[in-house]
Amino acid sequence: MRTVYLYHLLYLLLLVAHLCSVSSWKREEFRNCNQTPFCKRARSRKPGSCSLIAADVAIADGDLIAKLIPKNPPLEEQEPIKPLILSLSVYQDGILRLKIDEDPSLDPPKKRFEVADVIVPEFLDKKLWLQRFSKETIDGDSEDSSVVYLSDGFEVVLRHDPFEVYVREKGGKRVVSLNSHGLFDFEQLRVKKEGEDWEERFKGNTDTRPYGPQSISFDVSFYGADFVYGIPEHATSLALKATRGPGVEESEPYRLFNLDVFEYIHDSPFGIYGSIPFMIAHGKARGTSGFFWLNAAEMQIDVLGSGWNAESSISLPSDQNRIDTLWMSEAGVVDAFFFVGPGPKDVVRQYISVTGAPALPQLFSTAYHQCRWNYRDEVDVEMLFPNPEEMQKKLAAKGRHMVTIVDPHMKRDESNHLHKEASNKGYYVKDATGKDFDGWCWPGSSSYPDMLNPEIKSWWAEKFSYENYIGSTPSLYIWNDMNEPSVFNGPELTMPRDALHYGSVEHRELHNAYGYYFHMATADGLVKRGDGKDRPFVLSRAFFSGSQRYGAVWTGDNTADWDHLRVSVPMILTLGLTGMTFSGADVGGYFGNPEPELLVRWYQVGAYYPFFRGHAHQDTKRREPWLFGERNTDLMREAIHVRYTLLPYFYTLFREANMSGIPVVRPLWMEFPADEATFSNDEAFMVGKSLLVQGVYTERAKKVSVYLPGRQSWYDLRTGTIYKGGVTHKLEVSEESIPAFQRAGTIIPRKYRFRRSSTQMVNDPYTLVIALNNSQAAEGELYIDDGKSFEFEQGAYIHRRFVFSVGKLTSLNIAPSAPGNSQFSSNCVVERIILLGHSPGPKNALIEPANRKAEIELGPLHLRGGNSPDVVTIRRPNVGIADDWTIKIL
Ligand SMILES: *[C@@H]1O[C@H](CO)[C@@H](O)[C@H](O)[C@H]1NC(C)=O
Ligand SMILES: *[C@@H]1O[C@H](CO)[C@@H](O)[C@H](O)[C@H]1NC(C)=O
């Protein structure tokens, strides 16, 4: 068994590496809020400084519309303020959409950018056409407010004076509100006056800002909330720390600006590779709510500590656990969504109904990926891979796949036919003067295709056909790197904000979505190649809301230290909460050389990441799992093997995410929303609803504290030892594993045989692990399809529910009957059923309808020895995984 390597994918970085001049994180390369005029200005505004009121309220096209106008007419020497147009629309499942933009009938200098292709078309069909609104006097306001229906339990209030929008429980408590502190501000586009200087300079770069200031900011409050979460990507805790307020150590706001940050630090609100402007609030008093601002410009978000606005004269409901936040964006429009929950899974579902559910990945991509950057130059690459097609075929014969890197920058060289074509067709992003933007990246002088243009997107997608992508085969998949985009000589290592895209959109307006469009075009390319039957796999570094529909992401260039191992867990949990469930961190840390102990611990945690990949920078020592001596190899092999045994469970969870958006890996509070002890726990996490994993994040740890939530018990995954729920256990740990538990009342399908790849496991038999609860009952699910194609969308899959109660296990079909002749079948059987928490005694099991008996054995789980309890195992029941059956314990 020793020689069996369980790695699955071989990543090859077919990169011609020109060493980058930037080698470690340099804070001064990046702007802070004070160096960013719109942020500095918004942050210094005083509560109550918004002087807008809502007027001319009416229903039009099923929306509630109004004008936002200044309360007092401007003084004579002041420029008149044009009214803004506000609209409120209501969608099924308790979703409110608020839009605020300039009035197009007043001829603004240009149309502000609205982010395209993020909202899924099905969402728009869920609009509830408003027919009427009612009037209500609030808090003795001089003017009435307008109230509209949102859902059975909730309604929306548009307060006219002062202007405010909020969602409340019917006739009662507030849930989420906007502009309760009067910080709303909307800089309208204007025509430059003589002598006015709109340019902005940062570190030798000049932003011409031809349209002048155009930022938007406002406050959002969450009621009955104890913590807020979300707004990735930041290397920080799961529960977001306050950035300002009394008793708070003031920090930068959370920045959303996609950047190629070398060696990012592990506890920081600075913006890194991706941005999802979606925040979730959760509290014991009210449950969960959410707020999503669809805007792709640079955003900065403050979480305000309680009491920050003590002097405010605005009367606010005296809700104690309110969390206030300040949202600031450089450009775009207000296109905001309010989600009422009330549970954590409801909020995620509401967000997913707007932005789409995660794609169902191919089965192979849910297994382990082995990756390294180490091929130094062209000659090296050629010597290593003289015949790429042959190599892929050899790997494919073992069930392995290969992934190559494809970046957006294109070398500006006449001998590069892609460049020639793109420049002739005018497919590149333009600079502020209208010429092809020319920036410095890996190949030197480079240009970037403009993925906002649908024509360019499909041109790009075609480049992945087997004819066009020379050397590619059906087992080859893609990784999009550097798509923030990374520009080594650009401001903050990215594209200048005044660069121009399709439709005269400024780069500043869509920056955070550039990588998203690139990822989308690449994934479309993989869908279309060949016969178009296979699901794509495209890993991306940059991401935006909606990226979950196109592939996986990872947390970028982390470092081989314990802090980065620790922070990987909240980072992945946050991505999952905001839709991006197929995510992981580079196991071992990209930069630096991990000690064997750290590497082993990282494999042990990483085996539970939804996206599980070992990867390293070219300057690091080789660190494939088999290079650290027999003992460490065994430990890492065991960690990887645990993942492979759980692949049927993971795949079932990926399908759940694909149907509902509920992430594969979840914070504890998502499963235990009333248990306050879980709210800020980001050391442990749930894999689905049945597994709890606690990482070990310190060197030479002998003991680890683990909080096990709920009233039910938990079973140690390796030994079957039972632990009480609702308490913190101080557990001894060895180097062999990290604490992981199966929740009582659940059934997990597993596959235990060692194979060279996940593809080779497809026909292996299953083991069902049943963890009984106090009422000697348990339940679980299994989803299976061909692991590859889109046929499952036509119903070609198996979906079973296993129910154990009163001494009997039943397998039930829960797949709706497939339309037409789309079917998927499997000859796999169940080779073993393990019952945790069952009293010893039974000798036999009776299988029906076959009316056969299977033997029952009593013994320690996996022969782990020690003082692990004996468990009851039904041996070789050999029932078909796709069939209906029951097994009675006798
Ligand atoms: C599930 O995944 C498939 C394939 O990736 C995708 O086409 C489909 O839209 C997803 N389902 C939902 C509900 O979004
Ligand atoms: C035990 O688990 C079953 C199946 O998950 C569940 O229906 C039942 O409510 C649980 N019993 C208790 C006491 O929690």
Tab-separated table of C-alpha atoms in Angstrom, residues 88 96 98 136-139 141 145-148 150 154-160 162-169 171-180 221 223 315-317 338 340:
chain	number	residue	atom	x	y	z
A	88	LEU	CA	-38.101	49.839	-4.921
A	96	LEU	CA	-36.231	43.903	-1.758
A	98	LEU	CA	-33.461	49.316	-4.230
A	136	GLU	CA	-48.127	55.837	7.715
A	137	THR	CA	-46.830	58.422	10.153
A	138	ILE	CA	-43.562	57.316	11.684
A	139	ASP	CA	-42.044	58.708	14.872
A	141	ASP	CA	-42.484	62.784	11.217
A	145	SER	CA	-43.987	57.441	4.955
A	146	SER	CA	-44.933	54.945	2.248
A	147	VAL	CA	-45.285	51.278	3.109
A	148	VAL	CA	-45.354	48.324	0.678
A	150	LEU	CA	-42.614	42.478	0.893
A	154	PHE	CA	-42.382	41.574	6.170
A	155	GLU	CA	-42.937	44.993	4.675
A	156	VAL	CA	-40.855	47.829	3.288
A	157	VAL	CA	-40.951	51.390	4.541
A	158	LEU	CA	-39.836	54.340	2.452
A	159	ARG	CA	-39.522	57.189	4.868
A	160	HIS	CA	-39.799	60.510	3.073
A	162	PRO	CA	-35.655	62.227	6.497
A	163	PHE	CA	-35.085	59.867	3.596
A	164	GLU	CA	-34.641	56.304	4.777
A	165	VAL	CA	-35.504	52.814	3.479
A	166	TYR	CA	-36.046	49.851	5.729
A	167	VAL	CA	-37.491	46.397	5.945
A	168	ARG	CA	-39.464	45.506	9.057
A	169	GLU	CA	-41.442	42.638	10.430
A	171	GLY	CA	-46.006	46.409	11.728
A	172	GLY	CA	-43.071	45.797	14.033
A	173	LYS	CA	-39.354	45.512	14.437
A	174	ARG	CA	-36.826	46.663	11.911
A	175	VAL	CA	-34.638	44.127	10.117
A	176	VAL	CA	-32.295	46.025	7.763
A	177	SER	CA	-32.241	49.724	6.968
A	178	LEU	CA	-30.443	52.198	4.731
A	179	ASN	CA	-29.634	55.811	5.565
A	180	SER	CA	-30.908	55.660	9.153
A	221	SER	CA	-27.963	48.966	9.795
A	223	TYR	CA	-31.133	44.956	13.751
A	315	SER	CA	-34.284	59.155	16.571
A	316	LEU	CA	-33.641	55.464	16.250
A	317	PRO	CA	-35.498	52.522	17.702
A	338	PHE	CA	-32.137	43.399	1.176
A	340	VAL	CA	-34.855	39.093	5.385
